[in-house]
Amino acid sequence: MTFTHWENRSVVVTGGTRGIGLGIAELFARQGAAVLLTGRDGEAAREVAEGLARETGGRVAGMGVDLRSPEAIEGMAAEAVRRHGAVDVLCANAGIFPEKPLREMTADDVDEVLDVNLRGSILAVRACLPAMERAGRGRIVLTSSITGPTTGYAGWSHYGASKAGQVGFLRGAALELAPHGITVNAVLPGNVRTEGLVGLGEEYLSGMRASIPLGRLGETADIAHAVLFLASDEAAFITGQTLTVDGGQTLPECLDAMAPPLA
Ligand code: NAP
C-alpha cells in the first residue's frame, strides 16, 4: 500500500480565505501540498495565504477570484499551473448562504446564490479540466451541504436548490471525467462553526447544537479531513459520491429519537 505524496500535488481551494475553505487549505498545506487559495479580494487572499504559509511552513499562494466571473475562474486555473505546474486537486468550496423567505425572494436573490454556489462550482471544474486531462488524473471535491441534497430549511430554499444542484452536477461530471482518471465527489457538511455560520446568531447555533447527536457543532477540520481523503490516491475508486459530515444530524426522525445527553 502506498500513500499519497502530497508534496508533489497542486491544490486549488475556492473560498479559502476563511471558514471551511481555510480549514481545507491549512490541512493540505500541512501535508506538504502546494496550495492556491482564493477569495473575492486579491489583497485579502494573499494576506491569508502568507499567514498560512508562515504558520504551516507550507507553500501557499492567494488570489482574488470572484466566482461570478468566468474570466476570473479561468485565470485561477492558469495561475495554479503557472505557480505550481499542475492542478491535481480542485476543492470547489466557496459559497454563500443568505437567508431569504420565498415570498420576498427576487430574481436577483436567486441569481446571486445560484451564480456563486452552482455556476461558480461548475465553471471552476471546467477551468481546471485541461490541466487534469493533460496529467491523466485529478480529484475534484465540491463542498455541498446537507441542506438541499438531504434536508430542507425554511428561508434557505434557493440555497438548498444550489447545493442539491451541485450533487446533480457531480453525478454527470463523474461519468464524463472517469475515462480521464478524474474523480468528482462532494462533502455534505452539517453545521460547522465558521464565521459565516456564527453570523446567523446564538439562537440558531444553540438550536443546531441540540439537534446534533454527537453534541457539538462541526469544526472546519472535520470537513477538511473528509475532503483530504476524497482527494487522496487512496480514494481512487470513489467517484460520483457524497460524504455526509454532520455529527449524525440527519439521522434522527425527531428530537425524541435521540438519546438524552449524558448527565
Ligand atoms: P464562510 O465562512 O462565509 O466563507 C465563505 C468563503 O467563500 C469565503 O472564503 C469567501 O471569500 C468565499 N466567497 C464568498 N462569495 C464569493 C464569491 N462571489 N466569489 C468567490 N469567493 C466567494 O462560509 P463557510 O461556512 O466556510 O462555507 C463554505 C462552504 O461550505 C460553502 O459552500 C457553504 O455553502 C458550505 N457549507 C457550510 C456549512 C456551515 O455550517 N458553515 C454547512 C454546509 C455547507 P471572501 O469573503 O474572501 O470573498
PDB file of C-alpha atoms and ligand atoms in Angstrom:
ATOM      1  CA  MET A   1       0.000   0.000   0.000  1.00  0.00           C
ATOM      2  CA  THR A   2       1.340   3.423  -0.945  1.00  0.00           C
ATOM      3  CA  PHE A   3       0.137   6.711   0.463  1.00  0.00           C
ATOM      4  CA  THR A   4      -0.394   9.989  -1.366  1.00  0.00           C
ATOM      5  CA  HIS A   5       2.777  12.051  -1.778  1.00  0.00           C
ATOM      6  CA  TRP A   6       1.170  15.403  -1.090  1.00  0.00           C
ATOM      7  CA  GLU A   7       4.436  17.271  -1.629  1.00  0.00           C
ATOM      8  CA  ASN A   8       4.021  16.572  -5.366  1.00  0.00           C
ATOM      9  CA  ARG A   9       0.445  17.852  -5.531  1.00  0.00           C
ATOM     10  CA  SER A  10      -1.044  21.188  -6.502  1.00  0.00           C
ATOM     11  CA  VAL A  11      -4.331  22.024  -4.804  1.00  0.00           C
ATOM     12  CA  VAL A  12      -6.785  24.846  -5.562  1.00  0.00           C
ATOM     13  CA  VAL A  13      -9.263  25.839  -2.846  1.00  0.00           C
ATOM     14  CA  THR A  14     -12.006  28.341  -3.703  1.00  0.00           C
ATOM     15  CA  GLY A  15     -13.328  30.316  -0.747  1.00  0.00           C
ATOM     16  CA  GLY A  16     -10.093  29.547   1.089  1.00  0.00           C
ATOM     17  CA  THR A  17      -9.868  32.861   2.920  1.00  0.00           C
ATOM     18  CA  ARG A  18     -11.917  31.730   5.918  1.00  0.00           C
ATOM     19  CA  GLY A  19     -14.217  29.093   7.321  1.00  0.00           C
ATOM     20  CA  ILE A  20     -14.273  25.616   5.831  1.00  0.00           C
ATOM     21  CA  GLY A  21     -12.107  26.608   2.868  1.00  0.00           C
ATOM     22  CA  LEU A  22      -9.383  27.942   5.133  1.00  0.00           C
ATOM     23  CA  GLY A  23      -9.525  24.700   7.128  1.00  0.00           C
ATOM     24  CA  ILE A  24      -9.144  22.709   3.899  1.00  0.00           C
ATOM     25  CA  ALA A  25      -6.251  24.897   2.681  1.00  0.00           C
ATOM     26  CA  GLU A  26      -4.496  24.567   6.036  1.00  0.00           C
ATOM     27  CA  LEU A  27      -4.762  20.779   6.108  1.00  0.00           C
ATOM     28  CA  PHE A  28      -3.394  20.392   2.571  1.00  0.00           C
ATOM     29  CA  ALA A  29      -0.567  22.861   3.354  1.00  0.00           C
ATOM     30  CA  ARG A  30       0.336  20.854   6.466  1.00  0.00           C
ATOM     31  CA  GLN A  31       0.555  17.704   4.301  1.00  0.00           C
ATOM     32  CA  GLY A  32       3.097  19.487   2.098  1.00  0.00           C
ATOM     33  CA  ALA A  33       0.900  20.194  -0.943  1.00  0.00           C
ATOM     34  CA  ALA A  34       1.253  23.456  -2.894  1.00  0.00           C
ATOM     35  CA  VAL A  35      -1.976  25.382  -2.321  1.00  0.00           C
ATOM     36  CA  LEU A  36      -3.638  28.223  -4.215  1.00  0.00           C
ATOM     37  CA  LEU A  37      -6.478  29.668  -2.149  1.00  0.00           C
ATOM     38  CA  THR A  38      -8.960  32.210  -3.430  1.00  0.00           C
ATOM     39  CA  GLY A  39     -11.487  34.759  -2.204  1.00  0.00           C
ATOM     40  CA  ARG A  40     -13.106  37.784  -3.813  1.00  0.00           C
ATOM     41  CA  ASP A  41     -10.440  40.265  -2.737  1.00  0.00           C
ATOM     42  CA  GLY A  42      -6.908  39.613  -4.004  1.00  0.00           C
ATOM     43  CA  GLU A  43      -5.080  41.505  -1.285  1.00  0.00           C
ATOM     44  CA  ALA A  44      -7.041  39.779   1.499  1.00  0.00           C
ATOM     45  CA  ALA A  45      -6.465  36.372  -0.113  1.00  0.00           C
ATOM     46  CA  ARG A  46      -2.721  36.980  -0.398  1.00  0.00           C
ATOM     47  CA  GLU A  47      -2.578  38.080   3.241  1.00  0.00           C
ATOM     48  CA  VAL A  48      -4.372  34.922   4.398  1.00  0.00           C
ATOM     49  CA  ALA A  49      -2.056  32.813   2.223  1.00  0.00           C
ATOM     50  CA  GLU A  50       1.072  34.449   3.651  1.00  0.00           C
ATOM     51  CA  GLY A  51      -0.180  33.865   7.187  1.00  0.00           C
ATOM     52  CA  LEU A  52      -0.927  30.234   6.427  1.00  0.00           C
ATOM     53  CA  ALA A  53       2.467  29.727   4.789  1.00  0.00           C
ATOM     54  CA  ARG A  54       4.189  31.143   7.895  1.00  0.00           C
ATOM     55  CA  GLU A  55       2.066  29.057  10.261  1.00  0.00           C
ATOM     56  CA  THR A  56       2.387  25.745   8.408  1.00  0.00           C
ATOM     57  CA  GLY A  57       5.776  26.175   6.745  1.00  0.00           C
ATOM     58  CA  GLY A  58       3.948  25.191   3.561  1.00  0.00           C
ATOM     59  CA  ARG A  59       3.666  26.567   0.020  1.00  0.00           C
ATOM     60  CA  VAL A  60       0.522  28.696  -0.060  1.00  0.00           C
ATOM     61  CA  ALA A  61      -0.453  31.418  -2.539  1.00  0.00           C
ATOM     62  CA  GLY A  62      -3.548  33.614  -2.547  1.00  0.00           C
ATOM     63  CA  MET A  63      -5.509  35.152  -5.397  1.00  0.00           C
ATOM     64  CA  GLY A  64      -8.623  37.249  -5.917  1.00  0.00           C
ATOM     65  CA  VAL A  65     -11.219  35.246  -7.863  1.00  0.00           C
ATOM     66  CA  ASP A  66     -14.855  36.288  -7.865  1.00  0.00           C
ATOM     67  CA  LEU A  67     -16.758  33.154  -8.790  1.00  0.00           C
ATOM     68  CA  ARG A  68     -19.352  35.242 -10.594  1.00  0.00           C
ATOM     69  CA  SER A  69     -16.722  35.977 -13.254  1.00  0.00           C
ATOM     70  CA  PRO A  70     -15.962  33.181 -15.760  1.00  0.00           C
ATOM     71  CA  GLU A  71     -12.773  35.013 -16.827  1.00  0.00           C
ATOM     72  CA  ALA A  72     -11.515  35.214 -13.247  1.00  0.00           C
ATOM     73  CA  ILE A  73     -12.168  31.486 -12.821  1.00  0.00           C
ATOM     74  CA  GLU A  74     -10.161  30.670 -15.967  1.00  0.00           C
ATOM     75  CA  GLY A  75      -7.386  32.865 -14.561  1.00  0.00           C
ATOM     76  CA  MET A  76      -7.417  30.856 -11.334  1.00  0.00           C
ATOM     77  CA  ALA A  77      -6.653  27.571 -13.106  1.00  0.00           C
ATOM     78  CA  ALA A  78      -3.971  29.251 -15.223  1.00  0.00           C
ATOM     79  CA  GLU A  79      -2.343  30.735 -12.102  1.00  0.00           C
ATOM     80  CA  ALA A  80      -2.237  27.341 -10.347  1.00  0.00           C
ATOM     81  CA  VAL A  81      -0.491  25.845 -13.378  1.00  0.00           C
ATOM     82  CA  ARG A  82       1.898  28.804 -13.677  1.00  0.00           C
ATOM     83  CA  ARG A  83       2.846  28.708  -9.982  1.00  0.00           C
ATOM     84  CA  HIS A  84       2.642  25.030  -9.123  1.00  0.00           C
ATOM     85  CA  GLY A  85       2.848  23.286 -12.507  1.00  0.00           C
ATOM     86  CA  ALA A  86      -0.496  21.486 -12.366  1.00  0.00           C
ATOM     87  CA  VAL A  87      -3.945  21.272 -10.841  1.00  0.00           C
ATOM     88  CA  ASP A  88      -4.105  17.897  -9.135  1.00  0.00           C
ATOM     89  CA  VAL A  89      -6.959  18.747  -6.783  1.00  0.00           C
ATOM     90  CA  LEU A  90      -9.777  21.261  -7.032  1.00  0.00           C
ATOM     91  CA  CYS A  91     -11.773  21.956  -3.883  1.00  0.00           C
ATOM     92  CA  ALA A  92     -14.795  23.902  -5.162  1.00  0.00           C
ATOM     93  CA  ASN A  93     -15.779  25.155  -1.753  1.00  0.00           C
ATOM     94  CA  ALA A  94     -16.787  28.835  -1.880  1.00  0.00           C
ATOM     95  CA  GLY A  95     -20.424  29.501  -1.209  1.00  0.00           C
ATOM     96  CA  ILE A  96     -22.886  31.972   0.239  1.00  0.00           C
ATOM     97  CA  PHE A  97     -25.968  31.320   2.343  1.00  0.00           C
ATOM     98  CA  PRO A  98     -28.102  34.456   2.697  1.00  0.00           C
ATOM     99  CA  GLU A  99     -31.475  33.879   4.357  1.00  0.00           C
ATOM    100  CA  LYS A 100     -34.483  34.930   2.279  1.00  0.00           C
ATOM    101  CA  PRO A 101     -38.118  33.869   2.682  1.00  0.00           C
ATOM    102  CA  LEU A 102     -39.565  32.665  -0.607  1.00  0.00           C
ATOM    103  CA  ARG A 103     -42.299  35.309  -0.596  1.00  0.00           C
ATOM    104  CA  GLU A 104     -39.646  38.087  -0.580  1.00  0.00           C
ATOM    105  CA  MET A 105     -37.218  36.433  -2.967  1.00  0.00           C
ATOM    106  CA  THR A 106     -36.313  38.401  -6.084  1.00  0.00           C
ATOM    107  CA  ALA A 107     -34.810  37.147  -9.308  1.00  0.00           C
ATOM    108  CA  ASP A 108     -31.540  38.826  -8.266  1.00  0.00           C
ATOM    109  CA  ASP A 109     -31.535  36.918  -4.953  1.00  0.00           C
ATOM    110  CA  VAL A 110     -31.894  33.640  -6.840  1.00  0.00           C
ATOM    111  CA  ASP A 111     -29.242  34.575  -9.396  1.00  0.00           C
ATOM    112  CA  GLU A 112     -26.731  35.592  -6.735  1.00  0.00           C
ATOM    113  CA  VAL A 113     -26.925  32.286  -4.858  1.00  0.00           C
ATOM    114  CA  LEU A 114     -27.005  30.107  -7.974  1.00  0.00           C
ATOM    115  CA  ASP A 115     -24.211  32.098  -9.639  1.00  0.00           C
ATOM    116  CA  VAL A 116     -21.764  31.722  -6.767  1.00  0.00           C
ATOM    117  CA  ASN A 117     -22.693  28.287  -5.440  1.00  0.00           C
ATOM    118  CA  LEU A 118     -23.692  26.337  -8.540  1.00  0.00           C
ATOM    119  CA  ARG A 119     -22.499  28.100 -11.678  1.00  0.00           C
ATOM    120  CA  GLY A 120     -19.255  29.064  -9.911  1.00  0.00           C
ATOM    121  CA  SER A 121     -18.575  25.431  -8.967  1.00  0.00           C
ATOM    122  CA  ILE A 122     -19.320  24.151 -12.463  1.00  0.00           C
ATOM    123  CA  LEU A 123     -17.114  26.787 -14.113  1.00  0.00           C
ATOM    124  CA  ALA A 124     -14.299  26.117 -11.645  1.00  0.00           C
ATOM    125  CA  VAL A 125     -14.379  22.433 -12.583  1.00  0.00           C
ATOM    126  CA  ARG A 126     -14.421  23.263 -16.282  1.00  0.00           C
ATOM    127  CA  ALA A 127     -11.489  25.652 -15.930  1.00  0.00           C
ATOM    128  CA  CYS A 128      -9.324  23.021 -14.205  1.00  0.00           C
ATOM    129  CA  LEU A 129     -10.094  20.240 -16.694  1.00  0.00           C
ATOM    130  CA  PRO A 130      -7.394  20.886 -19.312  1.00  0.00           C
ATOM    131  CA  ALA A 131      -4.658  20.618 -16.660  1.00  0.00           C
ATOM    132  CA  MET A 132      -6.177  17.465 -15.164  1.00  0.00           C
ATOM    133  CA  GLU A 133      -6.720  15.860 -18.565  1.00  0.00           C
ATOM    134  CA  ARG A 134      -3.093  16.556 -19.513  1.00  0.00           C
ATOM    135  CA  ALA A 135      -1.978  14.798 -16.330  1.00  0.00           C
ATOM    136  CA  GLY A 136      -4.416  11.920 -16.885  1.00  0.00           C
ATOM    137  CA  ARG A 137      -5.678  12.219 -13.341  1.00  0.00           C
ATOM    138  CA  GLY A 138      -7.401  14.627 -10.989  1.00  0.00           C
ATOM    139  CA  ARG A 139      -9.523  14.962  -7.910  1.00  0.00           C
ATOM    140  CA  ILE A 140     -12.495  17.297  -7.631  1.00  0.00           C
ATOM    141  CA  VAL A 141     -14.226  17.731  -4.278  1.00  0.00           C
ATOM    142  CA  LEU A 142     -17.244  20.009  -4.030  1.00  0.00           C
ATOM    143  CA  THR A 143     -18.434  21.460  -0.739  1.00  0.00           C
ATOM    144  CA  SER A 144     -22.185  20.934  -0.934  1.00  0.00           C
ATOM    145  CA  SER A 145     -24.360  20.749   2.209  1.00  0.00           C
ATOM    146  CA  ILE A 146     -26.923  18.583   3.962  1.00  0.00           C
ATOM    147  CA  THR A 147     -29.344  21.440   3.137  1.00  0.00           C
ATOM    148  CA  GLY A 148     -30.796  20.659  -0.269  1.00  0.00           C
ATOM    149  CA  PRO A 149     -29.434  17.180  -1.031  1.00  0.00           C
ATOM    150  CA  THR A 150     -30.782  15.692   2.242  1.00  0.00           C
ATOM    151  CA  THR A 151     -32.824  18.214   4.234  1.00  0.00           C
ATOM    152  CA  GLY A 152     -34.713  21.470   3.791  1.00  0.00           C
ATOM    153  CA  TYR A 153     -34.602  24.708   5.748  1.00  0.00           C
ATOM    154  CA  ALA A 154     -37.298  27.412   5.597  1.00  0.00           C
ATOM    155  CA  GLY A 155     -35.679  30.652   4.435  1.00  0.00           C
ATOM    156  CA  TRP A 156     -32.908  28.900   2.532  1.00  0.00           C
ATOM    157  CA  SER A 157     -34.816  27.331  -0.375  1.00  0.00           C
ATOM    158  CA  HIS A 158     -32.630  28.955  -3.070  1.00  0.00           C
ATOM    159  CA  TYR A 159     -29.525  27.867  -1.157  1.00  0.00           C
ATOM    160  CA  GLY A 160     -30.866  24.286  -0.912  1.00  0.00           C
ATOM    161  CA  ALA A 161     -31.510  24.318  -4.658  1.00  0.00           C
ATOM    162  CA  SER A 162     -27.924  25.412  -5.334  1.00  0.00           C
ATOM    163  CA  LYS A 163     -26.475  22.713  -3.078  1.00  0.00           C
ATOM    164  CA  ALA A 164     -28.703  19.943  -4.497  1.00  0.00           C
ATOM    165  CA  GLY A 165     -27.740  21.243  -7.938  1.00  0.00           C
ATOM    166  CA  GLN A 166     -24.079  20.645  -7.123  1.00  0.00           C
ATOM    167  CA  VAL A 167     -24.859  16.986  -6.427  1.00  0.00           C
ATOM    168  CA  GLY A 168     -26.822  16.627  -9.678  1.00  0.00           C
ATOM    169  CA  PHE A 169     -23.880  18.180 -11.490  1.00  0.00           C
ATOM    170  CA  LEU A 170     -21.270  15.949  -9.916  1.00  0.00           C
ATOM    171  CA  ARG A 171     -23.011  12.728 -10.979  1.00  0.00           C
ATOM    172  CA  GLY A 172     -22.914  13.665 -14.654  1.00  0.00           C
ATOM    173  CA  ALA A 173     -19.427  15.129 -14.377  1.00  0.00           C
ATOM    174  CA  ALA A 174     -18.129  11.987 -12.649  1.00  0.00           C
ATOM    175  CA  LEU A 175     -19.287   9.866 -15.586  1.00  0.00           C
ATOM    176  CA  GLU A 176     -17.881  12.250 -18.152  1.00  0.00           C
ATOM    177  CA  LEU A 177     -14.481  12.553 -16.472  1.00  0.00           C
ATOM    178  CA  ALA A 178     -13.958   8.940 -15.354  1.00  0.00           C
ATOM    179  CA  PRO A 179     -12.175   7.976 -18.596  1.00  0.00           C
ATOM    180  CA  HIS A 180      -9.606  10.685 -17.827  1.00  0.00           C
ATOM    181  CA  GLY A 181      -8.835   9.329 -14.350  1.00  0.00           C
ATOM    182  CA  ILE A 182     -10.605  12.278 -12.739  1.00  0.00           C
ATOM    183  CA  THR A 183     -12.924  11.662  -9.800  1.00  0.00           C
ATOM    184  CA  VAL A 184     -15.687  14.027  -8.708  1.00  0.00           C
ATOM    185  CA  ASN A 185     -17.185  13.793  -5.234  1.00  0.00           C
ATOM    186  CA  ALA A 186     -18.757  16.069  -2.640  1.00  0.00           C
ATOM    187  CA  VAL A 187     -18.746  16.527   1.077  1.00  0.00           C
ATOM    188  CA  LEU A 188     -22.087  17.403   2.674  1.00  0.00           C
ATOM    189  CA  PRO A 189     -21.301  19.354   5.832  1.00  0.00           C
ATOM    190  CA  GLY A 190     -23.828  19.737   8.588  1.00  0.00           C
ATOM    191  CA  ASN A 191     -23.484  22.802  10.801  1.00  0.00           C
ATOM    192  CA  VAL A 192     -19.853  23.845  11.034  1.00  0.00           C
ATOM    193  CA  ARG A 193     -18.585  26.628  13.271  1.00  0.00           C
ATOM    194  CA  THR A 194     -17.374  29.199  10.721  1.00  0.00           C
ATOM    195  CA  GLU A 195     -17.564  32.986  10.541  1.00  0.00           C
ATOM    196  CA  GLY A 196     -20.486  32.608   8.143  1.00  0.00           C
ATOM    197  CA  LEU A 197     -22.419  30.313  10.496  1.00  0.00           C
ATOM    198  CA  VAL A 198     -21.645  32.261  13.656  1.00  0.00           C
ATOM    199  CA  GLY A 199     -23.101  35.280  11.847  1.00  0.00           C
ATOM    200  CA  LEU A 200     -26.509  33.567  11.963  1.00  0.00           C
ATOM    201  CA  GLY A 201     -26.680  34.236  15.730  1.00  0.00           C
ATOM    202  CA  GLU A 202     -26.584  32.349  19.060  1.00  0.00           C
ATOM    203  CA  GLU A 203     -30.231  31.219  18.883  1.00  0.00           C
ATOM    204  CA  TYR A 204     -29.547  29.474  15.574  1.00  0.00           C
ATOM    205  CA  LEU A 205     -26.339  27.920  16.910  1.00  0.00           C
ATOM    206  CA  SER A 206     -27.854  26.544  20.134  1.00  0.00           C
ATOM    207  CA  GLY A 207     -30.846  25.108  18.227  1.00  0.00           C
ATOM    208  CA  MET A 208     -28.443  23.378  15.891  1.00  0.00           C
ATOM    209  CA  ARG A 209     -26.238  22.068  18.703  1.00  0.00           C
ATOM    210  CA  ALA A 210     -29.303  20.461  20.322  1.00  0.00           C
ATOM    211  CA  SER A 211     -30.155  18.601  17.120  1.00  0.00           C
ATOM    212  CA  ILE A 212     -26.707  17.044  16.598  1.00  0.00           C
ATOM    213  CA  PRO A 213     -26.405  13.567  18.170  1.00  0.00           C
ATOM    214  CA  LEU A 214     -22.652  13.966  18.688  1.00  0.00           C
ATOM    215  CA  GLY A 215     -23.465  17.025  20.816  1.00  0.00           C
ATOM    216  CA  ARG A 216     -21.399  19.728  19.145  1.00  0.00           C
ATOM    217  CA  LEU A 217     -21.147  21.817  16.005  1.00  0.00           C
ATOM    218  CA  GLY A 218     -18.661  20.660  13.401  1.00  0.00           C
ATOM    219  CA  GLU A 219     -15.192  22.187  13.192  1.00  0.00           C
ATOM    220  CA  THR A 220     -13.603  23.133   9.892  1.00  0.00           C
ATOM    221  CA  ALA A 221     -11.029  20.359  10.412  1.00  0.00           C
ATOM    222  CA  ASP A 222     -13.869  17.784  10.475  1.00  0.00           C
ATOM    223  CA  ILE A 223     -14.751  18.744   6.910  1.00  0.00           C
ATOM    224  CA  ALA A 224     -11.143  19.197   5.795  1.00  0.00           C
ATOM    225  CA  HIS A 225     -10.221  15.621   6.737  1.00  0.00           C
ATOM    226  CA  ALA A 226     -13.100  14.242   4.672  1.00  0.00           C
ATOM    227  CA  VAL A 227     -12.003  16.398   1.721  1.00  0.00           C
ATOM    228  CA  LEU A 228      -8.385  15.265   2.123  1.00  0.00           C
ATOM    229  CA  PHE A 229      -9.497  11.634   1.965  1.00  0.00           C
ATOM    230  CA  LEU A 230     -11.607  12.127  -1.177  1.00  0.00           C
ATOM    231  CA  ALA A 231      -8.673  13.987  -2.766  1.00  0.00           C
ATOM    232  CA  SER A 232      -6.141  11.279  -1.926  1.00  0.00           C
ATOM    233  CA  ASP A 233      -4.794   8.416  -4.043  1.00  0.00           C
ATOM    234  CA  GLU A 234      -6.422   6.089  -1.529  1.00  0.00           C
ATOM    235  CA  ALA A 235      -9.854   7.262  -2.756  1.00  0.00           C
ATOM    236  CA  ALA A 236      -9.055   6.400  -6.389  1.00  0.00           C
ATOM    237  CA  PHE A 237     -12.063   4.060  -6.761  1.00  0.00           C
ATOM    238  CA  ILE A 238     -14.641   6.512  -5.378  1.00  0.00           C
ATOM    239  CA  THR A 239     -16.434   8.814  -7.782  1.00  0.00           C
ATOM    240  CA  GLY A 240     -19.849  10.448  -8.091  1.00  0.00           C
ATOM    241  CA  GLN A 241     -20.430  10.110  -4.348  1.00  0.00           C
ATOM    242  CA  THR A 242     -21.388  12.307  -1.430  1.00  0.00           C
ATOM    243  CA  LEU A 243     -19.942  12.041   2.060  1.00  0.00           C
ATOM    244  CA  THR A 244     -22.091  13.491   4.837  1.00  0.00           C
ATOM    245  CA  VAL A 245     -20.104  15.020   7.707  1.00  0.00           C
ATOM    246  CA  ASP A 246     -22.744  16.215  10.156  1.00  0.00           C
ATOM    247  CA  GLY A 247     -22.252  14.635  13.589  1.00  0.00           C
ATOM    248  CA  GLY A 248     -25.300  12.456  12.883  1.00  0.00           C
ATOM    249  CA  GLN A 249     -27.603  15.465  12.497  1.00  0.00           C
ATOM    250  CA  THR A 250     -29.587  13.947   9.621  1.00  0.00           C
ATOM    251  CA  LEU A 251     -30.120  10.573  11.369  1.00  0.00           C
ATOM    252  CA  PRO A 252     -32.949  11.066  13.903  1.00  0.00           C
ATOM    253  CA  GLU A 253     -36.566  11.160  12.748  1.00  0.00           C
ATOM    254  CA  CYS A 254     -37.314  13.676  15.515  1.00  0.00           C
ATOM    255  CA  LEU A 255     -35.642  15.028  18.665  1.00  0.00           C
ATOM    256  CA  ASP A 256     -37.217  12.206  20.761  1.00  0.00           C
ATOM    257  CA  ALA A 257     -35.360   9.696  18.624  1.00  0.00           C
ATOM    258  CA  MET A 258     -32.073  10.924  20.095  1.00  0.00           C
ATOM    259  CA  ALA A 259     -30.547   9.560  23.296  1.00  0.00           C
ATOM    260  CA  PRO A 260     -30.745  12.118  26.135  1.00  0.00           C
ATOM    261  CA  PRO A 261     -27.459  13.979  26.756  1.00  0.00           C
ATOM    262  CA  LEU A 262     -25.208  12.278  29.325  1.00  0.00           C
ATOM    263  CA  ALA A 263     -25.517  13.787  32.817  1.00  0.00           C
TER     264      ALA A 263
HETATM  265  P1  NAP B   1     -17.820  31.474   5.037  1.00  0.00           P
HETATM  266  O1  NAP B   1     -17.141  31.391   6.359  1.00  0.00           O
HETATM  267  O2  NAP B   1     -18.862  32.518   4.825  1.00  0.00           O
HETATM  268  O3  NAP B   1     -16.709  31.592   3.880  1.00  0.00           O
HETATM  269  C1  NAP B   1     -17.141  31.671   2.550  1.00  0.00           C
HETATM  270  C2  NAP B   1     -15.952  31.691   1.610  1.00  0.00           C
HETATM  271  O4  NAP B   1     -16.451  31.837   0.259  1.00  0.00           O
HETATM  272  C3  NAP B   1     -15.023  32.843   1.873  1.00  0.00           C
HETATM  273  O5  NAP B   1     -13.702  32.407   1.693  1.00  0.00           O
HETATM  274  C4  NAP B   1     -15.410  33.870   0.818  1.00  0.00           C
HETATM  275  O6  NAP B   1     -14.285  34.621   0.443  1.00  0.00           O
HETATM  276  C5  NAP B   1     -15.827  32.974  -0.344  1.00  0.00           C
HETATM  277  N1  NAP B   1     -16.772  33.651  -1.253  1.00  0.00           N
HETATM  278  C6  NAP B   1     -17.982  34.183  -0.963  1.00  0.00           C
HETATM  279  N2  NAP B   1     -18.528  34.737  -2.060  1.00  0.00           N
HETATM  280  C7  NAP B   1     -17.637  34.540  -3.070  1.00  0.00           C
HETATM  281  C8  NAP B   1     -17.615  34.880  -4.452  1.00  0.00           C
HETATM  282  N3  NAP B   1     -18.613  35.569  -5.048  1.00  0.00           N
HETATM  283  N4  NAP B   1     -16.537  34.533  -5.179  1.00  0.00           N
HETATM  284  C9  NAP B   1     -15.514  33.872  -4.590  1.00  0.00           C
HETATM  285  N5  NAP B   1     -15.465  33.504  -3.317  1.00  0.00           N
HETATM  286  C10 NAP B   1     -16.524  33.850  -2.555  1.00  0.00           C
HETATM  287  O7  NAP B   1     -18.541  30.111   4.664  1.00  0.00           O
HETATM  288  P2  NAP B   1     -18.325  28.626   5.210  1.00  0.00           P
HETATM  289  O8  NAP B   1     -19.256  28.425   6.320  1.00  0.00           O
HETATM  290  O9  NAP B   1     -16.884  28.322   5.362  1.00  0.00           O
HETATM  291  O10 NAP B   1     -18.896  27.809   3.959  1.00  0.00           O
HETATM  292  C11 NAP B   1     -18.033  27.300   2.952  1.00  0.00           C
HETATM  293  C12 NAP B   1     -18.821  26.320   2.084  1.00  0.00           C
HETATM  294  O11 NAP B   1     -19.370  25.307   2.917  1.00  0.00           O
HETATM  295  C13 NAP B   1     -19.999  26.963   1.360  1.00  0.00           C
HETATM  296  O12 NAP B   1     -20.119  26.395   0.082  1.00  0.00           O
HETATM  297  C14 NAP B   1     -21.196  26.574   2.215  1.00  0.00           C
HETATM  298  O13 NAP B   1     -22.382  26.509   1.474  1.00  0.00           O
HETATM  299  C15 NAP B   1     -20.757  25.201   2.693  1.00  0.00           C
HETATM  300  N6  NAP B   1     -21.409  24.769   3.935  1.00  0.00           N
HETATM  301  C16 NAP B   1     -21.162  25.406   5.117  1.00  0.00           C
HETATM  302  C17 NAP B   1     -21.784  24.954   6.275  1.00  0.00           C
HETATM  303  C18 NAP B   1     -21.515  25.558   7.618  1.00  0.00           C
HETATM  304  O14 NAP B   1     -22.164  25.120   8.589  1.00  0.00           O
HETATM  305  N7  NAP B   1     -20.638  26.504   7.771  1.00  0.00           N
HETATM  306  C19 NAP B   1     -22.681  23.877   6.204  1.00  0.00           C
HETATM  307  C20 NAP B   1     -22.921  23.274   4.986  1.00  0.00           C
HETATM  308  C21 NAP B   1     -22.265  23.719   3.843  1.00  0.00           C
HETATM  309  P3  NAP B   1     -14.212  36.235   0.523  1.00  0.00           P
HETATM  310  O15 NAP B   1     -15.194  36.703   1.545  1.00  0.00           O
HETATM  311  O16 NAP B   1     -12.777  36.476   0.870  1.00  0.00           O
HETATM  312  O17 NAP B   1     -14.581  36.665  -0.857  1.00  0.00           O
END
